[in-house]
Amino acid sequence: MNSDFTLAVHSLTLLSLLPDRMSTSDAIAESACVHPVRIRKVLGLLKKQGFIQSREGTGGGFVFTKEPSEVSLWDLYQLTANGTIQPKCPKSNHECIVGSNMKHVLTSIFEDGEEYLGSFLNQYTIQDIVKQVKQES
Amino acid sequence: MNSDFTLAVHSLTLLSLLPDRMSTSDAIAESACVHPVRIRKVLGLLKKQGFIQSREGTGGGFVFTKEPSEVSLWDLYQLTANGTIQPKCPKSNHECIVGSNMKHVLTSIFEDGEEYLGSFLNQYTIQDIVKQVKQES
DNA sequence: TTTCACTGTAACATTTATGATTACAGTACC
DNA sequence: GGTACTGTAATCATAAATGTTACAGTGAAA
């Protein structure tokens, strides 16, 4: 899985800790050690989904507009990592009964598998992450 | 996920259809449209685990030495793709409470998540894949 | 009404992961 | 000894992920 998911969780966790003010992409990027442009891209997805709001210009940035308990890891997975557990299926030989069907068979199984994983990830919310992060420090 | 998992499933499915003779890495590679060396690498893992046997030299190749119903997709996932659902966590800022703990928190959740996914993949065996592949054609 | 501090987004560069290819030693059969 | 395989390491090519630069748009504030 690429790190967009992690950046989404990281960003929302940070924003949860600073609910009363705008946080800039530069500040979030510094905490996550990535380039601010990546943060802006990932947060763009979260904004479309209504999880956060942004404001341009001086004093602008991002704020969390939902309760941390309302956003689950499954929500964020679907936004940023949907389909990543699918095993890569190299195009295979259509002359062969196995080659010609393997991709479809595995894709279908892993679609169901991803839904199944979803019911696990749905148990965890940003609130839980905030709690755990605080506990560990 | 890289395609080792798919190649493992593909290879065992083929071998299941040809239980009475040795199949060469060249033949399997042709069905899967990949390089024979990759097949030999992946099948090396399966051999260590005792799923197949190989013989070198003329007339050599690979044979399945277990029942297709005894090998599950979870077995093959663990061999070839363990840890791939872990979200990438870029090294993060240790000055920051979030940065310093995010990696550990997410890793722990996704270890459990992978186990959970395991109980799903464990439902499917190579026999099921063989059946589905036959059905579709 | 200009300047400054932001977001939004596209284009390009770099790094890393993945897979292909080559090479060759080892083994078994003929 | 020749041929047909596996086993494995090393190198090369390609694709995916990420970083970087550039710049237009926006809003606050001097």
mmCIF file of C-alpha atoms (C1' of nucleotides) in Angstrom:
data_model
loop_
_atom_site.group_PDB
_atom_site.id
_atom_site.type_symbol
_atom_site.label_atom_id
_atom_site.label_comp_id
_atom_site.label_asym_id
_atom_site.label_seq_id
_atom_site.Cartn_x
_atom_site.Cartn_y
_atom_site.Cartn_z
ATOM 1 C CA MET A 1 0.000 0.000 0.000
ATOM 2 C CA ASN A 2 1.347 3.487 -0.757
ATOM 3 C CA SER A 3 1.561 5.998 2.034
ATOM 4 C CA ASP A 4 -1.473 8.155 1.185
ATOM 5 C CA PHE A 5 -3.498 6.222 3.729
ATOM 6 C CA THR A 6 -0.922 6.832 6.446
ATOM 7 C CA LEU A 7 -0.775 10.515 5.543
ATOM 8 C CA ALA A 8 -4.549 10.790 5.748
ATOM 9 C CA VAL A 9 -4.607 9.195 9.210
ATOM 10 C CA HIS A 10 -1.631 11.247 10.323
ATOM 11 C CA SER A 11 -3.160 14.509 9.135
ATOM 12 C CA LEU A 12 -6.544 13.935 10.729
ATOM 13 C CA THR A 13 -4.890 12.889 13.976
ATOM 14 C CA LEU A 14 -2.910 16.104 14.036
ATOM 15 C CA LEU A 15 -5.968 18.173 13.185
ATOM 16 C CA SER A 16 -7.875 16.463 15.999
ATOM 17 C CA LEU A 17 -5.299 17.733 18.439
ATOM 18 C CA LEU A 18 -5.658 21.283 17.124
ATOM 19 C CA PRO A 19 -9.413 21.641 16.660
ATOM 20 C CA ASP A 20 -9.576 25.395 17.142
ATOM 21 C CA ARG A 21 -7.279 26.668 14.469
ATOM 22 C CA MET A 22 -6.163 26.216 10.904
ATOM 23 C CA SER A 23 -3.122 24.021 10.317
ATOM 24 C CA THR A 24 -1.078 24.627 7.197
ATOM 25 C CA SER A 25 0.140 21.938 4.822
ATOM 26 C CA ASP A 26 3.669 22.990 5.726
ATOM 27 C CA ALA A 27 3.120 22.254 9.412
ATOM 28 C CA ILE A 28 1.487 18.880 8.725
ATOM 29 C CA ALA A 29 4.178 17.997 6.215
ATOM 30 C CA GLU A 30 6.848 18.696 8.777
ATOM 31 C CA SER A 31 5.282 16.333 11.287
ATOM 32 C CA ALA A 32 4.922 13.609 8.662
ATOM 33 C CA CYS A 33 8.293 14.279 7.019
ATOM 34 C CA VAL A 34 6.891 14.520 3.511
ATOM 35 C CA HIS A 35 6.503 17.268 0.958
ATOM 36 C CA PRO A 36 3.695 19.785 1.576
ATOM 37 C CA VAL A 37 2.372 19.188 -1.919
ATOM 38 C CA ARG A 38 1.589 15.586 -1.041
ATOM 39 C CA ILE A 39 -0.311 16.687 2.040
ATOM 40 C CA ARG A 40 -2.342 19.111 -0.044
ATOM 41 C CA LYS A 41 -3.165 16.323 -2.507
ATOM 42 C CA VAL A 42 -4.258 13.851 0.133
ATOM 43 C CA LEU A 43 -6.204 16.482 2.061
ATOM 44 C CA GLY A 44 -7.876 17.434 -1.194
ATOM 45 C CA LEU A 45 -9.498 13.981 -1.176
ATOM 46 C CA LEU A 46 -10.574 14.356 2.431
ATOM 47 C CA LYS A 47 -12.060 17.733 1.653
ATOM 48 C CA LYS A 48 -14.141 16.402 -1.244
ATOM 49 C CA GLN A 49 -15.503 13.826 1.153
ATOM 50 C CA GLY A 50 -16.417 16.540 3.654
ATOM 51 C CA PHE A 51 -14.113 15.390 6.436
ATOM 52 C CA ILE A 52 -12.227 18.658 6.556
ATOM 53 C CA GLN A 53 -12.462 22.228 5.337
ATOM 54 C CA SER A 54 -9.728 24.390 3.930
ATOM 55 C CA ARG A 55 -9.174 28.090 3.503
ATOM 56 C CA GLU A 56 -6.734 29.740 1.154
ATOM 57 C CA GLY A 57 -4.806 32.902 1.821
ATOM 58 C CA THR A 58 -3.210 34.351 4.935
ATOM 59 C CA GLY A 59 -4.192 32.488 8.093
ATOM 60 C CA GLY A 60 -5.600 29.712 5.942
ATOM 61 C CA GLY A 61 -5.039 25.977 6.186
ATOM 62 C CA PHE A 62 -7.093 22.954 7.165
ATOM 63 C CA VAL A 63 -9.523 22.112 9.967
ATOM 64 C CA PHE A 64 -11.309 18.926 10.886
ATOM 65 C CA THR A 65 -15.058 19.429 10.493
ATOM 66 C CA LYS A 66 -16.234 16.082 11.832
ATOM 67 C CA GLU A 67 -15.911 14.389 15.155
ATOM 68 C CA PRO A 68 -12.814 12.158 15.354
ATOM 69 C CA SER A 69 -15.149 9.362 16.435
ATOM 70 C CA GLU A 70 -17.091 9.675 13.177
ATOM 71 C CA VAL A 71 -14.238 8.910 10.803
ATOM 72 C CA SER A 72 -13.054 5.300 10.634
ATOM 73 C CA LEU A 73 -9.913 3.813 9.155
ATOM 74 C CA TRP A 74 -12.147 2.055 6.632
ATOM 75 C CA ASP A 75 -13.459 5.432 5.429
ATOM 76 C CA LEU A 76 -9.888 6.562 4.896
ATOM 77 C CA TYR A 77 -8.802 3.270 3.356
ATOM 78 C CA GLN A 78 -11.564 3.481 0.780
ATOM 79 C CA LEU A 79 -10.590 7.023 -0.102
ATOM 80 C CA THR A 80 -6.863 6.538 -0.364
ATOM 81 C CA ALA A 81 -6.090 2.862 -0.828
ATOM 82 C CA ASN A 82 -9.054 1.161 -2.411
ATOM 83 C CA GLY A 83 -8.009 -1.958 -4.315
ATOM 84 C CA THR A 84 -4.472 -2.073 -2.988
ATOM 85 C CA ILE A 85 -4.826 -5.560 -1.557
ATOM 86 C CA GLN A 86 -5.590 -6.905 -5.028
ATOM 87 C CA PRO A 87 -2.717 -9.172 -6.069
ATOM 88 C CA LYS A 88 -1.134 -8.064 -9.317
ATOM 89 C CA CYS A 89 -2.146 -10.347 -12.147
ATOM 90 C CA PRO A 90 0.234 -10.146 -15.084
ATOM 91 C CA LYS A 91 -1.689 -10.503 -18.328
ATOM 92 C CA SER A 92 -1.745 -14.221 -18.953
ATOM 93 C CA ASN A 93 -1.971 -16.672 -21.788
ATOM 94 C CA HIS A 94 -5.449 -16.933 -23.255
ATOM 95 C CA GLU A 95 -4.572 -20.213 -24.926
ATOM 96 C CA CYS A 96 -4.494 -21.751 -21.472
ATOM 97 C CA ILE A 97 -7.552 -22.517 -19.346
ATOM 98 C CA VAL A 98 -5.724 -21.394 -16.218
ATOM 99 C CA GLY A 99 -4.122 -18.313 -17.730
ATOM 100 C CA SER A 100 -7.346 -17.100 -19.252
ATOM 101 C CA ASN A 101 -9.348 -17.205 -16.012
ATOM 102 C CA MET A 102 -6.983 -16.703 -13.096
ATOM 103 C CA LYS A 103 -7.246 -12.936 -13.089
ATOM 104 C CA HIS A 104 -11.000 -12.814 -12.915
ATOM 105 C CA VAL A 105 -11.188 -15.504 -10.235
ATOM 106 C CA LEU A 106 -8.632 -13.848 -7.950
ATOM 107 C CA THR A 107 -9.977 -10.345 -8.486
ATOM 108 C CA SER A 108 -13.407 -11.458 -7.435
ATOM 109 C CA ILE A 109 -12.120 -13.200 -4.291
ATOM 110 C CA PHE A 110 -10.036 -10.208 -3.240
ATOM 111 C CA GLU A 111 -12.887 -7.787 -3.789
ATOM 112 C CA ASP A 112 -14.797 -9.772 -1.198
ATOM 113 C CA GLY A 113 -11.662 -9.967 0.938
ATOM 114 C CA GLU A 114 -11.317 -6.217 0.914
ATOM 115 C CA GLU A 115 -14.900 -5.790 2.081
ATOM 116 C CA TYR A 116 -14.178 -8.286 4.825
ATOM 117 C CA LEU A 117 -11.101 -6.354 5.884
ATOM 118 C CA GLY A 118 -13.319 -3.289 5.846
ATOM 119 C CA SER A 119 -15.426 -4.651 8.675
ATOM 120 C CA PHE A 120 -12.215 -4.867 10.710
ATOM 121 C CA LEU A 121 -10.945 -1.407 9.865
ATOM 122 C CA ASN A 122 -14.362 0.036 10.540
ATOM 123 C CA GLN A 123 -13.815 -0.703 14.226
ATOM 124 C CA TYR A 124 -11.118 1.944 14.488
ATOM 125 C CA THR A 125 -11.773 5.657 14.363
ATOM 126 C CA ILE A 126 -9.495 8.671 14.434
ATOM 127 C CA GLN A 127 -10.502 9.048 18.043
ATOM 128 C CA ASP A 128 -8.974 5.639 18.792
ATOM 129 C CA ILE A 129 -5.793 6.615 16.995
ATOM 130 C CA VAL A 130 -5.562 9.835 18.961
ATOM 131 C CA LYS A 131 -5.996 7.870 22.193
ATOM 132 C CA GLN A 132 -3.337 5.341 21.278
ATOM 133 C CA VAL A 133 -0.889 7.980 20.143
ATOM 134 C CA LYS A 134 -1.313 9.806 23.436
ATOM 135 C CA GLN A 135 -0.993 6.608 25.450
ATOM 136 C CA GLU A 136 2.302 5.668 23.868
ATOM 137 C CA SER A 137 4.008 8.947 24.580
ATOM 138 C CA MET B 1 0.756 -6.643 -3.620
ATOM 139 C CA ASN B 2 3.365 -7.923 -6.030
ATOM 140 C CA SER B 3 2.527 -10.822 -8.317
ATOM 141 C CA ASP B 4 4.353 -13.619 -6.463
ATOM 142 C CA PHE B 5 1.097 -14.586 -4.804
ATOM 143 C CA THR B 6 -0.709 -14.772 -8.124
ATOM 144 C CA LEU B 7 2.125 -16.836 -9.602
ATOM 145 C CA ALA B 8 1.987 -19.252 -6.670
ATOM 146 C CA VAL B 9 -1.761 -19.749 -7.090
ATOM 147 C CA HIS B 10 -1.416 -19.979 -10.857
ATOM 148 C CA SER B 11 1.361 -22.561 -10.659
ATOM 149 C CA LEU B 12 -0.398 -24.802 -8.154
ATOM 150 C CA THR B 13 -3.594 -24.607 -10.150
ATOM 151 C CA LEU B 14 -1.765 -25.740 -13.258
ATOM 152 C CA LEU B 15 0.014 -28.509 -11.373
ATOM 153 C CA SER B 16 -3.331 -29.673 -10.004
ATOM 154 C CA LEU B 17 -4.541 -30.191 -13.546
ATOM 155 C CA LEU B 18 -1.450 -32.258 -14.390
ATOM 156 C CA PRO B 19 -0.983 -34.419 -11.303
ATOM 157 C CA ASP B 20 0.742 -37.319 -13.009
ATOM 158 C CA ARG B 21 3.749 -35.689 -14.563
ATOM 159 C CA MET B 22 6.449 -33.133 -14.044
ATOM 160 C CA SER B 23 5.792 -29.636 -15.379
ATOM 161 C CA THR B 24 8.764 -27.475 -16.275
ATOM 162 C CA SER B 25 9.242 -23.874 -15.234
ATOM 163 C CA ASP B 26 9.197 -22.997 -18.928
ATOM 164 C CA ALA B 27 5.748 -24.482 -19.412
ATOM 165 C CA ILE B 28 4.336 -22.776 -16.309
ATOM 166 C CA ALA B 29 5.987 -19.493 -17.268
ATOM 167 C CA GLU B 30 4.364 -19.621 -20.676
ATOM 168 C CA SER B 31 0.909 -20.020 -19.165
ATOM 169 C CA ALA B 32 1.506 -17.162 -16.761
ATOM 170 C CA CYS B 33 3.342 -14.964 -19.287
ATOM 171 C CA VAL B 34 6.318 -14.338 -17.028
ATOM 172 C CA HIS B 35 9.979 -15.288 -17.056
ATOM 173 C CA PRO B 36 10.812 -18.902 -16.088
ATOM 174 C CA VAL B 37 13.308 -17.665 -13.500
ATOM 175 C CA ARG B 38 10.499 -16.023 -11.559
ATOM 176 C CA ILE B 39 8.526 -19.250 -11.557
ATOM 177 C CA ARG B 40 11.534 -21.127 -10.221
ATOM 178 C CA LYS B 41 11.974 -18.554 -7.468
ATOM 179 C CA VAL B 42 8.347 -18.664 -6.361
ATOM 180 C CA LEU B 43 8.198 -22.454 -6.608
ATOM 181 C CA GLY B 44 11.356 -22.587 -4.518
ATOM 182 C CA LEU B 45 9.329 -21.120 -1.654
ATOM 183 C CA LEU B 46 6.541 -23.612 -2.163
ATOM 184 C CA LYS B 47 9.038 -26.443 -2.186
ATOM 185 C CA LYS B 48 10.595 -25.389 1.117
ATOM 186 C CA GLN B 49 7.116 -25.455 2.569
ATOM 187 C CA GLY B 50 6.568 -28.986 1.256
ATOM 188 C CA PHE B 51 3.711 -28.121 -1.094
ATOM 189 C CA ILE B 52 5.534 -29.399 -4.165
ATOM 190 C CA GLN B 53 8.545 -31.444 -5.159
ATOM 191 C CA SER B 54 11.010 -30.746 -7.907
ATOM 192 C CA ARG B 55 13.489 -32.789 -9.879
ATOM 193 C CA GLU B 56 16.449 -31.475 -11.816
ATOM 194 C CA GLY B 57 17.753 -32.848 -15.061
ATOM 195 C CA THR B 58 16.077 -34.338 -18.125
ATOM 196 C CA GLY B 59 12.393 -35.042 -17.561
ATOM 197 C CA GLY B 60 12.532 -32.987 -14.409
ATOM 198 C CA GLY B 61 10.236 -30.202 -13.264
ATOM 199 C CA PHE B 62 7.646 -29.715 -10.544
ATOM 200 C CA VAL B 63 4.775 -31.787 -9.115
ATOM 201 C CA PHE B 64 2.159 -30.992 -6.535
ATOM 202 C CA THR B 65 2.627 -33.289 -3.542
ATOM 203 C CA LYS B 66 -0.392 -32.266 -1.500
ATOM 204 C CA GLU B 67 -4.078 -32.423 -2.165
ATOM 205 C CA PRO B 68 -5.392 -29.223 -3.765
ATOM 206 C CA SER B 69 -7.936 -29.108 -0.938
ATOM 207 C CA GLU B 70 -5.140 -28.951 1.635
ATOM 208 C CA VAL B 71 -3.538 -25.716 0.429
ATOM 209 C CA SER B 72 -5.392 -22.486 1.142
ATOM 210 C CA LEU B 73 -4.934 -19.013 -0.260
ATOM 211 C CA TRP B 74 -3.913 -17.924 3.228
ATOM 212 C CA ASP B 75 -1.056 -20.446 3.193
ATOM 213 C CA LEU B 76 0.137 -18.967 -0.074
ATOM 214 C CA TYR B 77 -0.417 -15.382 1.047
ATOM 215 C CA GLN B 78 1.742 -15.917 4.109
ATOM 216 C CA LEU B 79 4.489 -17.400 1.990
ATOM 217 C CA THR B 80 4.537 -14.847 -0.774
ATOM 218 C CA ALA B 81 2.873 -11.666 0.417
ATOM 219 C CA ASN B 82 3.111 -11.468 4.167
ATOM 220 C CA GLY B 83 2.968 -7.865 5.356
ATOM 221 C CA THR B 84 1.901 -6.390 2.050
ATOM 222 C CA ILE B 85 -1.255 -4.819 3.442
ATOM 223 C CA GLN B 86 0.829 -2.765 5.846
ATOM 224 C CA PRO B 87 0.484 0.883 4.873
ATOM 225 C CA LYS B 88 3.826 2.503 4.176
ATOM 226 C CA CYS B 89 4.840 4.788 7.019
ATOM 227 C CA PRO B 90 7.449 7.316 5.948
ATOM 228 C CA LYS B 91 9.862 7.935 8.793
ATOM 229 C CA SER B 92 8.293 10.726 10.760
ATOM 230 C CA ASN B 93 9.213 13.563 13.024
ATOM 231 C CA HIS B 94 10.172 12.446 16.511
ATOM 232 C CA GLU B 95 9.728 15.954 17.855
ATOM 233 C CA CYS B 96 6.016 15.500 17.301
ATOM 234 C CA ILE B 97 3.739 13.338 19.434
ATOM 235 C CA VAL B 98 1.862 12.195 16.347
ATOM 236 C CA GLY B 99 4.899 11.657 14.167
ATOM 237 C CA SER B 100 6.736 9.672 16.771
ATOM 238 C CA ASN B 101 3.943 7.152 17.367
ATOM 239 C CA MET B 102 1.900 6.836 14.195
ATOM 240 C CA LYS B 103 4.021 4.103 12.692
ATOM 241 C CA HIS B 104 3.811 1.811 15.670
ATOM 242 C CA VAL B 105 0.078 2.340 16.124
ATOM 243 C CA LEU B 106 -0.782 1.622 12.493
ATOM 244 C CA THR B 107 1.589 -1.320 12.190
ATOM 245 C CA SER B 108 -0.016 -2.967 15.177
ATOM 246 C CA ILE B 109 -3.543 -2.456 13.819
ATOM 247 C CA PHE B 110 -2.644 -3.817 10.397
ATOM 248 C CA GLU B 111 -0.925 -6.868 11.848
ATOM 249 C CA ASP B 112 -4.228 -7.733 13.424
ATOM 250 C CA GLY B 113 -5.999 -6.792 10.211
ATOM 251 C CA GLU B 114 -3.854 -9.178 8.227
ATOM 252 C CA GLU B 115 -4.690 -12.023 10.605
ATOM 253 C CA TYR B 116 -8.335 -11.119 10.187
ATOM 254 C CA LEU B 117 -8.024 -11.202 6.416
ATOM 255 C CA GLY B 118 -6.324 -14.567 6.886
ATOM 256 C CA SER B 119 -9.481 -16.086 8.269
ATOM 257 C CA PHE B 120 -11.180 -15.026 5.041
ATOM 258 C CA LEU B 121 -8.502 -16.327 2.683
ATOM 259 C CA ASN B 122 -8.347 -19.560 4.624
ATOM 260 C CA GLN B 123 -11.788 -20.403 3.256
ATOM 261 C CA TYR B 124 -10.417 -20.800 -0.259
ATOM 262 C CA THR B 125 -8.221 -23.697 -1.347
ATOM 263 C CA ILE B 126 -6.507 -24.510 -4.604
ATOM 264 C CA GLN B 127 -9.313 -26.988 -5.200
ATOM 265 C CA ASP B 128 -11.790 -24.100 -5.161
ATOM 266 C CA ILE B 129 -9.670 -22.165 -7.619
ATOM 267 C CA VAL B 130 -9.455 -25.163 -9.934
ATOM 268 C CA LYS B 131 -13.241 -25.513 -9.790
ATOM 269 C CA GLN B 132 -13.830 -21.838 -10.520
ATOM 270 C CA VAL B 133 -11.334 -21.771 -13.350
ATOM 271 C CA LYS B 134 -13.020 -24.774 -14.956
ATOM 272 C CA GLN B 135 -16.474 -23.282 -14.456
ATOM 273 C CA GLU B 136 -15.597 -20.061 -16.199
ATOM 274 C CA SER B 137 -14.292 -21.684 -19.332
ATOM 275 C "C1'" DT C 1 -4.662 48.203 -3.972
ATOM 276 C "C1'" DT C 2 -0.576 45.997 -3.148
ATOM 277 C "C1'" DT C 3 1.784 42.581 -0.574
ATOM 278 C "C1'" DC C 4 2.026 38.379 1.793
ATOM 279 C "C1'" DA C 5 0.663 33.740 3.176
ATOM 280 C "C1'" DC C 6 -1.805 30.406 2.026
ATOM 281 C "C1'" DT C 7 -4.329 26.401 -1.195
ATOM 282 C "C1'" DG C 8 -4.856 23.917 -5.756
ATOM 283 C "C1'" DT C 9 -2.864 21.664 -9.386
ATOM 284 C "C1'" DA C 10 0.083 20.402 -13.235
ATOM 285 C "C1'" DA C 11 4.553 19.239 -14.972
ATOM 286 C "C1'" DC C 12 8.843 17.315 -14.359
ATOM 287 C "C1'" DA C 13 12.714 14.857 -11.727
ATOM 288 C "C1'" DT C 14 14.272 11.448 -8.702
ATOM 289 C "C1'" DT C 15 14.117 7.407 -6.077
ATOM 290 C "C1'" DT C 16 12.554 2.892 -5.098
ATOM 291 C "C1'" DA C 17 10.188 -1.434 -6.164
ATOM 292 C "C1'" DT C 18 9.308 -4.813 -9.420
ATOM 293 C "C1'" DG C 19 10.249 -7.753 -12.953
ATOM 294 C "C1'" DA C 20 13.188 -9.418 -17.044
ATOM 295 C "C1'" DT C 21 17.394 -11.118 -18.579
ATOM 296 C "C1'" DT C 22 21.772 -13.214 -18.520
ATOM 297 C "C1'" DA C 23 24.923 -16.312 -16.705
ATOM 298 C "C1'" DC C 24 26.421 -20.306 -14.844
ATOM 299 C "C1'" DA C 25 26.907 -24.128 -11.402
ATOM 300 C "C1'" DG C 26 24.600 -28.461 -10.092
ATOM 301 C "C1'" DT C 27 21.885 -32.650 -11.178
ATOM 302 C "C1'" DA C 28 19.823 -36.466 -13.620
ATOM 303 C "C1'" DC C 29 18.871 -39.075 -17.519
ATOM 304 C "C1'" DC C 30 20.265 -40.974 -21.969
ATOM 305 C "C1'" DG D 1 29.752 -36.727 -22.691
ATOM 306 C "C1'" DG D 2 25.572 -34.383 -24.261
ATOM 307 C "C1'" DT D 3 21.142 -32.672 -23.224
ATOM 308 C "C1'" DA D 4 17.398 -30.914 -20.355
ATOM 309 C "C1'" DC D 5 16.286 -29.524 -16.466
ATOM 310 C "C1'" DT D 6 16.530 -26.756 -11.435
ATOM 311 C "C1'" DG D 7 18.817 -23.275 -8.237
ATOM 312 C "C1'" DT D 8 20.534 -18.939 -7.588
ATOM 313 C "C1'" DA D 9 23.114 -14.676 -8.027
ATOM 314 C "C1'" DA D 10 24.060 -10.568 -10.584
ATOM 315 C "C1'" DT D 11 22.782 -7.131 -13.634
ATOM 316 C "C1'" DC D 12 19.605 -4.424 -16.423
ATOM 317 C "C1'" DA D 13 14.996 -2.333 -17.653
ATOM 318 C "C1'" DT D 14 10.661 -0.650 -16.548
ATOM 319 C "C1'" DA D 15 7.018 0.969 -13.662
ATOM 320 C "C1'" DA D 16 5.330 3.034 -9.490
ATOM 321 C "C1'" DA D 17 5.866 6.175 -5.762
ATOM 322 C "C1'" DT D 18 7.484 10.275 -4.127
ATOM 323 C "C1'" DG D 19 9.854 14.773 -4.258
ATOM 324 C "C1'" DT D 20 10.400 19.218 -6.404
ATOM 325 C "C1'" DT D 21 9.432 23.227 -8.993
ATOM 326 C "C1'" DA D 22 6.378 26.380 -10.847
ATOM 327 C "C1'" DC D 23 2.612 29.167 -10.956
ATOM 328 C "C1'" DA D 24 -2.344 30.560 -10.895
ATOM 329 C "C1'" DG D 25 -6.026 31.638 -7.537
ATOM 330 C "C1'" DT D 26 -7.643 33.380 -2.990
ATOM 331 C "C1'" DG D 27 -8.187 36.047 1.084
ATOM 332 C "C1'" DA D 28 -6.488 38.837 4.876
ATOM 333 C "C1'" DA D 29 -4.260 42.814 6.197
ATOM 334 C "C1'" DA D 30 -1.152 46.739 5.757
#
